CSV table of C-alpha atoms and ligand atoms in Angstrom, one decimal:
chain,number,residue,atom,x,y,z
A,1,MET,CA,10.7,36.7,12.6
A,2,VAL,CA,7.9,36.0,10.0
A,3,ALA,CA,8.0,32.6,8.3
A,4,LYS,CA,8.7,31.7,4.9
A,5,ILE,CA,5.4,30.2,3.4
A,6,ILE,CA,6.1,26.8,2.0
A,7,ASP,CA,3.8,26.6,-1.1
A,8,GLY,CA,2.6,23.1,-1.4
A,9,LYS,CA,0.4,23.8,-4.5
A,10,GLU,CA,3.3,25.1,-6.3
A,11,PHE,CA,5.5,22.4,-5.2
A,12,ALA,CA,3.2,19.7,-6.0
A,13,ALA,CA,2.7,21.1,-9.5
A,14,ARG,CA,6.5,20.9,-9.9
A,15,VAL,CA,6.7,17.4,-9.0
A,16,ARG,CA,3.6,16.4,-11.2
A,17,GLY,CA,5.6,18.3,-13.9
A,18,GLU,CA,8.8,16.2,-13.2
A,19,VAL,CA,6.6,12.9,-13.2
A,20,ALA,CA,5.0,13.9,-16.6
A,21,ALA,CA,8.3,14.6,-18.1
A,22,GLN,CA,9.8,11.4,-17.0
A,23,VAL,CA,6.7,9.3,-18.1
A,24,SER,CA,7.1,11.0,-21.5
A,25,ALA,CA,10.9,10.3,-21.7
A,26,LEU,CA,10.2,6.6,-20.7
A,27,ALA,CA,7.4,6.2,-23.4
A,28,GLY,CA,9.6,3.6,-25.3
A,29,HIS,CA,9.4,1.2,-22.2
A,30,GLY,CA,5.6,1.5,-21.9
A,31,GLN,CA,3.0,3.5,-20.0
A,32,PRO,CA,2.8,3.5,-16.3
A,33,GLY,CA,-0.7,2.4,-14.9
A,34,LEU,CA,-2.4,3.3,-11.6
A,35,ALA,CA,-5.5,1.4,-10.4
A,36,VAL,CA,-7.6,2.8,-7.6
A,37,VAL,CA,-10.3,0.7,-5.9
A,38,LEU,CA,-13.1,2.3,-4.2
A,39,VAL,CA,-15.5,0.4,-2.0
A,40,GLY,CA,-18.6,2.1,-1.1
A,41,GLU,CA,-20.2,5.5,-1.6
A,42,ASP,CA,-18.1,7.8,1.1
A,43,PRO,CA,-18.4,11.2,-0.5
A,44,ALA,CA,-14.9,12.4,0.6
A,45,SER,CA,-13.3,9.4,-0.8
A,46,GLN,CA,-15.2,9.7,-4.1
A,47,VAL,CA,-13.8,13.3,-4.4
A,48,TYR,CA,-10.2,12.0,-3.7
A,49,VAL,CA,-10.6,9.1,-6.3
A,50,ARG,CA,-11.9,11.5,-8.8
A,51,SER,CA,-9.0,14.0,-8.6
A,52,LYS,CA,-6.5,11.0,-8.4
A,53,GLY,CA,-7.8,9.8,-11.6
A,54,LYS,CA,-7.8,13.1,-13.4
A,55,MET,CA,-4.2,13.9,-12.2
A,56,THR,CA,-2.9,10.4,-13.2
A,57,VAL,CA,-4.2,11.1,-16.8
A,58,GLU,CA,-2.8,14.5,-16.9
A,59,VAL,CA,0.9,13.2,-16.2
A,60,GLY,CA,0.4,10.6,-19.0
A,61,MET,CA,-0.4,7.5,-17.0
A,62,LYS,CA,-3.0,5.1,-17.5
A,63,SER,CA,-5.8,5.2,-14.9
A,64,VAL,CA,-8.2,2.5,-13.9
A,65,GLU,CA,-10.9,2.8,-11.4
A,66,HIS,CA,-12.7,0.0,-9.8
A,67,LYS,CA,-15.9,1.3,-7.9
A,68,LEU,CA,-17.4,-1.5,-6.1
A,69,PRO,CA,-20.8,-1.3,-4.0
A,70,ALA,CA,-20.5,-1.1,-0.2
A,71,GLU,CA,-22.0,-4.5,0.3
A,72,THR,CA,-19.0,-6.1,-1.8
A,73,SER,CA,-17.6,-9.2,0.0
A,74,GLU,CA,-13.9,-9.2,1.3
A,75,ALA,CA,-13.6,-12.3,-1.0
A,76,GLU,CA,-14.8,-10.4,-4.1
A,77,LEU,CA,-12.5,-7.3,-3.2
A,78,LEU,CA,-9.5,-9.9,-2.9
A,79,THR,CA,-10.3,-11.2,-6.2
A,80,VAL,CA,-10.1,-7.8,-7.7
A,81,ILE,CA,-6.8,-7.2,-6.1
A,82,ALA,CA,-5.4,-10.6,-7.3
A,83,ASP,CA,-6.4,-9.5,-11.0
A,84,LEU,CA,-4.6,-6.2,-10.6
A,85,ASN,CA,-1.6,-7.9,-9.1
A,86,ALA,CA,-1.4,-10.0,-12.2
A,87,ASP,CA,-2.0,-7.3,-14.7
A,88,GLU,CA,1.1,-6.2,-16.4
A,89,SER,CA,-0.4,-2.9,-17.5
A,90,ILE,CA,-0.9,-1.9,-13.8
A,91,HIS,CA,2.2,-0.8,-12.0
A,92,GLY,CA,0.5,0.9,-8.8
A,93,ILE,CA,-2.5,-0.2,-6.8
A,94,LEU,CA,-4.4,2.0,-4.3
A,95,VAL,CA,-7.4,0.7,-2.1
A,96,GLN,CA,-9.1,3.7,-0.8
A,97,LEU,CA,-9.5,3.7,2.9
A,98,PRO,CA,-11.5,3.6,5.2
A,99,LEU,CA,-13.0,0.3,3.9
A,100,PRO,CA,-16.5,-0.8,5.2
A,101,GLY,CA,-16.7,-2.2,8.6
A,102,HIS,CA,-17.1,-5.8,7.4
A,103,MET,CA,-13.6,-6.0,5.9
A,104,ASN,CA,-10.3,-6.5,7.4
A,105,GLU,CA,-8.2,-3.5,6.1
A,106,ASP,CA,-5.0,-5.0,7.1
A,107,LEU,CA,-5.8,-8.3,5.3
A,108,VAL,CA,-6.8,-6.3,2.2
A,109,ILE,CA,-3.8,-4.1,2.1
A,110,ASN,CA,-1.3,-7.1,2.6
A,111,ALA,CA,-3.1,-8.9,-0.5
A,112,ILE,CA,-1.5,-6.1,-2.7
A,113,ASP,CA,1.7,-7.0,-4.4
A,114,PRO,CA,4.2,-5.1,-2.3
A,115,ALA,CA,6.0,-3.8,-5.5
A,116,LYS,CA,2.6,-2.1,-6.7
A,117,ASP,CA,1.7,-1.0,-3.3
A,118,VAL,CA,2.2,2.8,-4.0
A,119,ASP,CA,0.4,3.7,-0.6
A,120,GLY,CA,3.4,2.0,1.0
A,121,PHE,CA,1.1,0.4,3.7
A,122,HIS,CA,1.9,-3.3,3.0
A,123,ILE,CA,3.7,-4.9,5.9
A,124,SER,CA,6.7,-5.6,3.8
A,125,ASN,CA,7.0,-1.9,2.7
A,126,VAL,CA,6.7,-0.9,6.4
A,127,GLY,CA,9.5,-3.2,7.2
A,128,LEU,CA,11.8,-2.2,4.4
A,129,LEU,CA,11.2,1.4,5.4
A,130,GLY,CA,12.0,0.5,9.0
A,131,THR,CA,15.3,-1.2,8.2
A,132,GLY,CA,16.4,1.5,5.8
A,133,GLN,CA,15.8,-0.5,2.7
A,134,LYS,CA,14.4,0.6,-0.6
A,135,SER,CA,10.6,0.4,-0.1
A,136,MET,CA,7.5,2.1,-1.2
A,137,VAL,CA,6.9,5.2,1.0
A,138,PRO,CA,3.5,6.4,2.3
A,139,CYS,CA,2.6,9.5,0.2
A,140,THR,CA,2.1,12.1,2.7
A,141,PRO,CA,5.2,11.7,4.7
A,142,LEU,CA,7.1,11.5,1.4
A,143,GLY,CA,5.6,14.8,0.4
A,144,CYS,CA,6.6,16.3,3.8
A,145,LEU,CA,10.1,14.9,3.5
A,146,MET,CA,10.4,16.5,-0.1
A,147,MET,CA,9.4,19.9,1.5
A,148,LEU,CA,11.9,19.8,4.1
A,149,ARG,CA,14.9,18.5,2.2
A,150,ASP,CA,13.8,21.3,-0.5
A,151,HIS,CA,14.0,24.0,2.2
A,152,HIS,CA,16.9,22.9,4.4
A,153,GLY,CA,19.1,20.7,1.9
A,154,SER,CA,20.5,18.3,4.7
A,155,LEU,CA,18.5,17.5,7.7
A,156,SER,CA,21.4,16.0,9.6
A,157,GLY,CA,21.5,16.5,13.3
A,158,MET,CA,18.3,18.6,13.3
A,159,ASP,CA,15.9,17.8,16.3
A,160,ALA,CA,12.5,16.8,15.0
A,161,VAL,CA,9.2,16.1,16.6
A,162,VAL,CA,6.4,14.2,15.0
A,163,ILE,CA,3.1,14.9,16.9
A,164,GLY,CA,0.8,11.8,16.0
A,165,ARG,CA,1.8,8.1,15.7
A,166,SER,CA,-0.4,6.8,13.1
A,167,ASN,CA,0.6,4.1,10.7
A,168,ILE,CA,-0.1,6.5,7.7
A,169,VAL,CA,1.5,9.5,8.7
A,170,GLY,CA,3.2,9.8,12.2
A,171,LYS,CA,5.3,6.5,12.3
A,172,PRO,CA,6.6,6.6,8.7
A,173,MET,CA,7.3,10.5,8.9
A,174,ALA,CA,9.5,9.4,12.0
A,175,GLN,CA,11.3,6.7,10.1
A,176,LEU,CA,12.1,9.1,7.2
A,177,LEU,CA,13.3,11.9,9.5
A,178,LEU,CA,15.5,9.2,11.2
A,179,GLY,CA,16.7,8.1,7.7
A,180,ASP,CA,17.9,11.7,7.1
A,181,SER,CA,19.8,11.6,10.6
A,182,CYS,CA,17.4,13.8,12.5
A,183,THR,CA,17.0,13.2,16.4
A,184,VAL,CA,13.4,12.2,16.2
A,185,THR,CA,11.0,12.5,19.0
A,186,ILE,CA,7.3,11.0,18.4
A,187,ALA,CA,4.6,12.6,20.5
A,188,HIS,CA,1.1,11.4,20.9
A,189,SER,CA,-2.0,11.6,23.0
A,190,ARG,CA,-0.2,10.4,26.2
A,191,THR,CA,2.9,12.6,25.7
A,192,LYS,CA,3.2,14.4,29.2
A,193,ASP,CA,4.4,17.9,28.3
A,194,LEU,CA,3.8,18.3,24.6
A,195,ALA,CA,4.6,22.2,24.8
A,196,ASP,CA,8.1,21.4,26.1
A,197,VAL,CA,8.7,18.7,23.5
A,198,VAL,CA,7.7,21.1,20.5
A,199,ARG,CA,9.7,23.9,22.1
A,200,ARG,CA,13.0,22.0,21.6
A,201,ALA,CA,12.3,21.1,18.0
A,202,ASP,CA,14.0,22.5,14.9
A,203,ILE,CA,11.3,20.8,12.8
A,204,VAL,CA,7.8,20.2,14.0
A,205,VAL,CA,5.4,17.8,12.0
A,206,ALA,CA,1.9,18.0,13.2
A,207,ALA,CA,-0.3,15.0,12.1
A,208,VAL,CA,-3.1,15.0,14.7
A,209,GLY,CA,-6.5,16.0,13.4
A,210,ARG,CA,-7.3,18.7,16.2
A,211,PRO,CA,-7.9,22.1,14.9
A,212,GLU,CA,-5.2,24.6,15.9
A,213,MET,CA,-3.9,22.6,18.8
A,214,VAL,CA,-0.3,23.7,18.4
A,215,PRO,CA,-0.2,27.5,19.5
A,216,GLY,CA,2.5,29.8,18.0
A,217,ASP,CA,4.3,30.1,21.3
A,218,TRP,CA,5.3,26.4,21.4
A,219,ILE,CA,7.3,26.9,18.3
A,220,LYS,CA,11.1,27.5,18.7
A,221,GLU,CA,12.1,30.7,16.8
A,222,GLY,CA,13.2,29.9,13.6
A,223,ALA,CA,11.7,26.3,13.4
A,224,THR,CA,10.4,24.5,10.3
A,225,VAL,CA,6.6,23.6,10.8
A,226,ILE,CA,5.0,20.9,8.6
A,227,ASP,CA,1.1,21.0,9.3
A,228,VAL,CA,-0.4,17.7,8.0
A,229,GLY,CA,-3.8,18.3,9.9
A,230,ILE,CA,-6.8,19.1,7.9
A,231,ASN,CA,-9.7,20.1,10.0
A,232,ARG,CA,-13.0,21.7,9.0
A,233,ILE,CA,-14.3,24.3,11.6
A,234,ASP,CA,-17.3,26.8,11.7
A,235,ALA,CA,-16.5,30.2,10.0
A,236,PRO,CA,-19.5,32.4,11.1
A,237,GLU,CA,-17.2,35.4,9.7
A,238,LYS,CA,-18.0,34.1,6.3
A,239,GLY,CA,-21.6,33.8,6.8
A,240,GLU,CA,-24.1,31.6,8.5
A,241,GLY,CA,-23.4,28.0,8.3
A,242,LYS,CA,-20.0,28.4,6.5
A,243,THR,CA,-16.8,26.5,7.4
A,244,ARG,CA,-13.2,26.7,6.7
A,245,LEU,CA,-10.3,24.4,6.8
A,246,VAL,CA,-7.5,24.8,9.4
A,247,GLY,CA,-4.5,22.7,10.3
A,248,ASP,CA,-3.2,21.3,13.7
A,249,VAL,CA,-1.0,24.2,14.0
A,250,HIS,CA,-2.5,27.8,15.0
A,251,PHE,CA,-1.1,29.5,11.6
A,252,GLU,CA,-1.5,33.1,12.7
A,253,SER,CA,0.6,33.0,15.7
A,254,ALA,CA,3.2,30.1,14.3
A,255,VAL,CA,3.8,32.3,11.3
A,256,GLU,CA,5.3,35.0,13.7
A,257,ARG,CA,7.9,32.6,15.1
A,258,ALA,CA,8.7,29.8,12.6
A,259,GLY,CA,11.4,30.1,9.9
A,260,ALA,CA,9.3,28.3,7.4
A,261,ILE,CA,5.8,26.9,7.6
A,262,THR,CA,3.1,25.1,5.5
A,263,PRO,CA,-0.3,26.6,5.3
A,264,VAL,CA,-3.7,24.7,5.4
A,265,PRO,CA,-4.9,24.4,2.8
A,266,GLY,CA,-2.2,24.5,0.2
A,267,GLY,CA,0.5,23.2,2.1
A,268,VAL,CA,0.9,19.2,2.5
A,269,GLY,CA,-2.5,18.3,1.0
A,270,PRO,CA,-1.6,18.8,-2.7
A,271,MET,CA,1.7,16.9,-2.1
A,272,THR,CA,-0.1,13.7,-1.3
A,273,ILE,CA,-1.5,13.0,-4.8
A,274,ALA,CA,1.8,14.3,-6.5
A,275,CYS,CA,3.8,11.7,-4.4
A,276,LEU,CA,1.3,9.0,-5.3
A,277,LEU,CA,2.1,9.7,-9.0
A,278,ALA,CA,5.9,9.6,-8.2
A,279,ASN,CA,5.5,6.3,-6.4
A,280,THR,CA,3.6,4.9,-9.4
A,281,LEU,CA,6.5,6.0,-11.7
A,282,THR,CA,9.0,4.6,-9.2
A,283,ALA,CA,7.0,1.1,-9.3
A,284,PHE,CA,7.1,1.4,-13.1
A,285,CYS,CA,10.8,1.9,-13.3
A,286,ARG,CA,11.6,-0.8,-10.8
A,287,SER,CA,9.3,-3.2,-12.7
A,288,LYS,CA,11.1,-2.6,-15.8
A,289,GLY,CA,14.7,-2.6,-14.4
A,290,LEU,CA,15.1,1.0,-15.2
A,291,PRO,CA,17.0,3.6,-12.8
A,292,GLU,CA,14.6,5.1,-10.2
A,293,PRO,CA,13.3,8.6,-11.0
A,294,GLU,CA,15.7,11.1,-9.3
A,295,GLY,CA,14.5,13.4,-6.8
A,296,LEU,CA,11.1,11.5,-6.6
A,297,THR,CA,12.1,8.7,-4.2
A,298,VAL,CA,13.8,8.6,-0.8
Y,301,LIG,P1,-5.1,9.4,13.4
Y,301,LIG,O1,-6.3,9.8,14.1
Y,301,LIG,O2,-4.7,8.0,12.8
Y,301,LIG,O3,-3.8,9.7,14.3
Y,301,LIG,C1,-3.8,11.1,15.1
Y,301,LIG,C2,-2.7,10.8,16.2
Y,301,LIG,O4,-2.6,12.1,16.8
Y,301,LIG,C3,-2.6,9.6,17.0
Y,301,LIG,O5,-1.5,8.9,16.9
Y,301,LIG,C4,-2.9,10.2,18.4
Y,301,LIG,O6,-2.0,9.7,19.4
Y,301,LIG,C5,-2.4,11.6,18.2
Y,301,LIG,N1,-3.1,12.5,19.2
Y,301,LIG,C6,-4.4,12.6,19.4
Y,301,LIG,N2,-4.7,13.7,20.2
Y,301,LIG,C7,-3.4,14.1,20.7
Y,301,LIG,C8,-3.0,15.2,21.5
Y,301,LIG,N3,-3.9,15.8,22.2
Y,301,LIG,N4,-1.8,15.3,21.5
Y,301,LIG,C9,-0.7,14.7,20.8
Y,301,LIG,N5,-1.1,13.8,20.1
Y,301,LIG,C10,-2.4,13.6,19.8
Y,301,LIG,O7,-4.8,10.5,12.3
Y,301,LIG,P2,-3.9,10.5,10.8
Y,301,LIG,O8,-4.7,9.7,9.9
Y,301,LIG,O9,-2.6,10.3,11.0
Y,301,LIG,O10,-4.1,12.0,10.5
Y,301,LIG,C11,-3.9,13.2,11.1
Y,301,LIG,C12,-4.4,14.5,10.5
Y,301,LIG,O11,-3.6,14.4,9.3
Y,301,LIG,C13,-5.7,14.5,10.2
Y,301,LIG,O12,-6.3,15.9,10.3
Y,301,LIG,C14,-5.8,14.0,8.7
Y,301,LIG,O13,-7.0,14.7,8.1
Y,301,LIG,C15,-4.6,14.7,8.3
Y,301,LIG,N6,-4.0,14.0,7.0
Y,301,LIG,C16,-3.7,14.8,5.9
Y,301,LIG,C17,-3.2,14.1,4.9
Y,301,LIG,C18,-2.9,15.1,3.6
Y,301,LIG,O14,-3.0,14.7,2.7
Y,301,LIG,N7,-2.6,16.4,3.9
Y,301,LIG,C19,-3.2,12.8,4.7
Y,301,LIG,C20,-3.3,12.1,5.8
Y,301,LIG,C21,-3.9,12.6,6.9
């Protein structure tokens, strides 16, 4: 079997198009606003923040960026967050992680108004998701779920394995799959026989951060593989000093066995910002007492 390639770039463009259409249709109620707060000069974070801002404007939303120096104190950052919490033109607040070492990330994230926490990392949203209540859902797992629902329709009764138990991907992903009535296994660095666990799964979500650690022969024939991992490796075949991106799954062998698979790059990655915009629209609608945007929330 050769897998269907799930095109995340195309899917994300569709989601952004849907967000833009709804933003325009709701113009009479005001304009959704997203604020991104970046502390320090981490180059990768700067790139993310720039593309988030660009896409926010492209879908017709207001985009606000707060770039603070690395030596900003925690108290100063908390003041910025309090101001954004109180700002009625802002419906979504995202604090770009990681924060500099002198800051308590949990404390900062939990200072965001949960209704504006478009990353879904606030403890209230984590609790709401865990108890099956309406919440803000972390963007990357939300994107994965959208792709799975689009491919399968119902996920009910499927065996799913999530490799990785981080708070931003693995755990919320497992909650979402459970919410869709999958039988969920969460595997991690201490899992005894990972190959055996993966071989039983109809759905594999890999979120580890280890290049190509899941070989194709672990994949059950016809399974759906969602590869969240983004790993940069040397690519001497492209020339001296060149690199390329790979996922946590060995794509070339897995594509021969899976029923469907997301590539890296061009799979899960583009969905994350699209879901951030979808969450901002959801937060806007909730703040106005409007119906939630269809197909863009859980
Ligand atoms: P993390 O480092 O916080 O968590 C990694 C998890 O992998 C841990 O729970 C750990 O237990 C598990 N793990 C480590 N070694 C393992 C092993 N040998 N076998 C099984 N499990 C193992 O990482 P994260 O933030 O969840 O990110 C995971 C990957 O996803 C990274 O490559 C990251 O770059 C990528 N990512 C992509 C997006 C996106 O937009 N596509 C978003 C977030 C993260």
